[in-house]
Every structure is written in C-alpha cells, then in structure tokens.
C-alpha cells in the first residue's frame, strides 16, 4: 500500500508540474498583442532619446504626458490636444485662450527649462481606435534667449 501511495503522489506531482508548465495555444497571440499595446511617449532632445511611461488624463482637453527625475533632473513633455482630436497632422500653437481646440505642448528639462510652452511644431495623430491613440510629434520654443528643439517624438496611449 505504501508503494501505491508513493506512485500516486509522484504521478500527481508530475501531472501538476506538466500542467503548470503548459500554456494555451494562443499564448503567442496574447504576447504579441501585449507588445503591440505597449504604452510609451518618447522623443529625442540634444541627440539623446528619452522614453517615458505615459500618463493620460482628460478634462477640457486630452493631456498625454511623460516625465522622469526630480528637482534639477526633472524632465517632462506634455502634449495638450482637443477632446475631439482627429487623425492627421496638427500645428502646435501657443494660445491659452483656445486650449480646448488647439494642439499645444509644454516642456521641462531642468535646470534649463521649466514648464516652457512650445511655439512651433506638429502633432501628427496616426491612429485612433476604441483602445488606443498613436501619433508622432516635434516642437521647439525659446525661453530667455535659449532655444529647445524636440524631434522624433512618438506616443501610444490608451484611449480614455
């Protein structure tokens, strides 16, 4: 009887191990779907690529932002878009009186720039569907005689 119990125990242990290591037939589909759904906001500034986890919020407009660091290492890019955004290329403007209908950008790159508004550039919305919004961007501006230029920006965020 002891041998029978040992055999049964080992059989169940092997079965449990085999079952836990198996995956469903569509796991590769799930993995590729997760990769395609990865959220990001990235851009190039002064020759260096920065990649942040994005945050998305809505109020009177849609805000897509990414940041890192604190104090003198704080970096942030904020893309402000109308709630009724549309696929296509949109010119970045600085006009607080039309915040709900224009595409605007603010930029921080401490210690040089703190919450500075871009005065030119583009936000190109390339995809809007039920799950996500994707696009590209570039912009520039000046503060106290110093110019900043951000290139090769892109983002993928969930649609709220």
Short mmCIF file of C-alpha atoms in Angstrom, two decimals:
data_model
loop_
_atom_site.label_atom_id
_atom_site.label_comp_id
_atom_site.label_asym_id
_atom_site.label_seq_id
_atom_site.Cartn_x
_atom_site.Cartn_y
_atom_site.Cartn_z
CA UNK A 1 0.00 0.00 0.00
CA UNK A 2 2.89 2.39 0.75
CA UNK A 3 4.29 1.87 -2.73
CA UNK A 4 0.89 2.57 -4.28
CA UNK A 5 0.61 5.86 -2.30
CA UNK A 6 4.12 6.89 -3.39
CA UNK A 7 3.35 6.14 -7.04
CA UNK A 8 0.07 8.07 -6.86
CA UNK A 9 1.78 11.03 -5.15
CA UNK A 10 4.56 11.12 -7.75
CA UNK A 11 2.01 10.82 -10.56
CA UNK A 12 0.02 13.77 -9.25
CA UNK A 13 3.21 15.78 -8.71
CA UNK A 14 4.38 15.13 -12.28
CA UNK A 15 0.90 15.90 -13.64
CA UNK A 16 0.78 19.18 -11.68
CA UNK A 17 4.24 20.15 -12.94
CA UNK A 18 3.32 19.37 -16.54
CA UNK A 19 0.03 21.29 -16.29
CA UNK A 20 1.68 24.37 -14.78
CA UNK A 21 4.34 24.49 -17.49
CA UNK A 22 1.86 24.19 -20.36
CA UNK A 23 0.33 27.26 -21.91
CA UNK A 24 -2.69 27.77 -24.06
CA UNK A 25 -2.41 27.52 -27.82
CA UNK A 26 -2.99 31.27 -28.26
CA UNK A 27 -0.33 32.48 -25.81
CA UNK A 28 1.87 33.76 -28.62
CA UNK A 29 -1.08 35.79 -29.86
CA UNK A 30 -1.55 37.22 -26.37
CA UNK A 31 2.14 38.12 -26.11
CA UNK A 32 2.22 39.86 -29.49
CA UNK A 33 -0.97 41.71 -28.59
CA UNK A 34 0.64 42.92 -25.36
CA UNK A 35 3.70 44.10 -27.26
CA UNK A 36 1.55 45.96 -29.78
CA UNK A 37 -0.39 47.55 -26.90
CA UNK A 38 2.74 48.78 -25.09
CA UNK A 39 2.28 52.36 -23.95
CA UNK A 40 5.04 54.94 -24.31
CA UNK A 41 5.98 58.50 -25.01
CA UNK A 42 9.47 59.03 -26.40
CA UNK A 43 11.44 61.76 -28.11
CA UNK A 44 14.93 62.99 -28.95
CA UNK A 45 16.42 66.08 -27.32
CA UNK A 46 20.04 67.21 -27.78
CA UNK A 47 20.89 63.93 -29.53
CA UNK A 48 19.60 61.71 -26.70
CA UNK A 49 16.46 59.57 -26.87
CA UNK A 50 14.16 59.68 -23.84
CA UNK A 51 11.45 57.07 -23.27
CA UNK A 52 8.85 57.58 -20.53
CA UNK A 53 5.80 55.74 -19.28
CA UNK A 54 2.93 58.00 -20.32
CA UNK A 55 0.11 59.38 -18.27
CA UNK A 56 -3.21 60.29 -19.87
CA UNK A 57 -5.93 62.49 -18.47
CA UNK A 58 -8.93 64.39 -19.71
CA UNK A 59 -10.75 67.46 -18.55
CA UNK A 60 -11.35 70.28 -21.01
CA UNK A 61 -8.77 68.60 -23.25
CA UNK A 62 -6.68 65.45 -23.58
CA UNK A 63 -3.28 65.50 -21.90
CA UNK A 64 -0.61 62.96 -22.87
CA UNK A 65 2.50 63.41 -20.73
CA UNK A 66 5.68 61.65 -19.72
CA UNK A 67 8.24 62.56 -17.11
CA UNK A 68 11.22 61.41 -15.10
CA UNK A 69 13.55 62.69 -12.42
CA UNK A 70 13.12 65.21 -9.65
CA UNK A 71 14.37 68.72 -8.90
CA UNK A 72 17.35 69.53 -11.18
CA UNK A 73 16.96 66.25 -13.13
CA UNK A 74 13.23 66.67 -13.81
CA UNK A 75 12.22 66.12 -17.45
CA UNK A 76 8.67 66.32 -18.81
CA UNK A 77 6.87 66.61 -22.11
CA UNK A 78 3.14 67.40 -22.14
CA UNK A 79 1.01 67.18 -25.28
CA UNK A 80 -2.32 69.02 -24.96
CA UNK A 81 -4.97 68.08 -27.53
CA UNK A 82 -8.68 68.77 -28.03
CA UNK A 83 -11.08 66.10 -26.80
CA UNK A 84 -12.41 65.76 -30.36
CA UNK A 85 -8.95 65.09 -31.76
CA UNK A 86 -8.69 63.71 -35.26
CA UNK A 87 -6.27 61.69 -37.35
CA UNK A 88 -3.92 63.96 -39.26
CA UNK A 89 -1.16 66.50 -38.85
CA UNK A 90 -1.89 69.38 -36.47
CA UNK A 91 0.22 72.50 -35.97
CA UNK A 92 1.42 73.23 -32.44
CA UNK A 93 0.37 76.69 -31.30
CA UNK A 94 0.62 78.60 -28.06
CA UNK A 95 -2.77 80.12 -27.36
CA UNK A 96 -4.21 79.62 -23.88
CA UNK A 97 -7.48 81.24 -24.96
CA UNK A 98 -8.07 78.27 -27.31
CA UNK A 99 -6.78 75.45 -25.13
CA UNK A 100 -9.81 73.24 -25.84
CA UNK A 101 -9.48 73.46 -29.63
CA UNK A 102 -5.74 73.65 -30.35
CA UNK A 103 -2.73 71.35 -30.09
CA UNK A 104 -0.19 72.68 -27.59
CA UNK A 105 2.99 71.44 -25.90
CA UNK A 106 4.78 72.26 -22.66
CA UNK A 107 8.33 71.16 -21.95
CA UNK A 108 10.52 70.90 -18.86
CA UNK A 109 14.16 69.93 -18.91
CA UNK A 110 15.62 71.09 -15.65
CA UNK A 111 17.54 73.10 -14.78
CA UNK A 112 17.44 74.94 -18.14
CA UNK A 113 13.73 74.83 -18.98
CA UNK A 114 10.80 74.64 -16.58
CA UNK A 115 7.29 74.29 -17.99
CA UNK A 116 8.02 76.24 -21.17
CA UNK A 117 5.48 76.41 -23.99
CA UNK A 118 6.46 75.31 -27.50
CA UNK A 119 5.88 78.00 -30.10
CA UNK A 120 6.09 75.80 -33.20
CA UNK A 121 5.90 72.16 -34.21
CA UNK A 122 3.45 69.41 -35.16
CA UNK A 123 1.45 66.65 -33.53
CA UNK A 124 0.50 64.02 -36.09
CA UNK A 125 -2.25 61.68 -34.89
CA UNK A 126 -1.75 58.45 -36.85
CA UNK A 127 -4.30 56.14 -35.18
CA UNK A 128 -7.43 56.49 -33.08
CA UNK A 129 -9.47 53.42 -32.24
CA UNK A 130 -11.53 52.11 -29.30
CA UNK A 131 -8.41 51.05 -27.39
CA UNK A 132 -5.57 53.44 -28.18
CA UNK A 133 -4.28 56.66 -29.69
CA UNK A 134 -0.95 56.81 -31.52
CA UNK A 135 0.99 59.63 -33.04
CA UNK A 136 4.23 61.47 -33.62
CA UNK A 137 5.40 64.94 -32.66
CA UNK A 138 8.14 67.53 -32.87
CA UNK A 139 8.34 71.02 -31.45
CA UNK A 140 10.57 73.91 -30.48
CA UNK A 141 10.50 77.09 -28.46
CA UNK A 142 12.63 79.71 -26.77
CA UNK A 143 12.96 80.96 -23.21
CA UNK A 144 15.35 83.67 -22.05
CA UNK A 145 17.25 83.50 -25.33
CA UNK A 146 17.75 79.71 -25.12
CA UNK A 147 16.12 77.52 -27.77
CA UNK A 148 14.95 73.94 -27.31
CA UNK A 149 14.08 71.55 -30.13
CA UNK A 150 12.49 68.14 -29.67
CA UNK A 151 12.47 65.72 -32.62
CA UNK A 152 11.47 62.13 -33.39
CA UNK A 153 8.71 62.14 -30.79
CA UNK A 154 6.11 59.39 -30.73
CA UNK A 155 3.49 58.04 -28.37
CA UNK A 156 0.99 55.24 -27.88
CA UNK A 157 -1.56 55.66 -25.09
CA UNK A 158 -4.85 54.08 -24.08
CA UNK A 159 -7.98 55.82 -25.24
CA UNK A 160 -9.97 57.06 -22.26
#
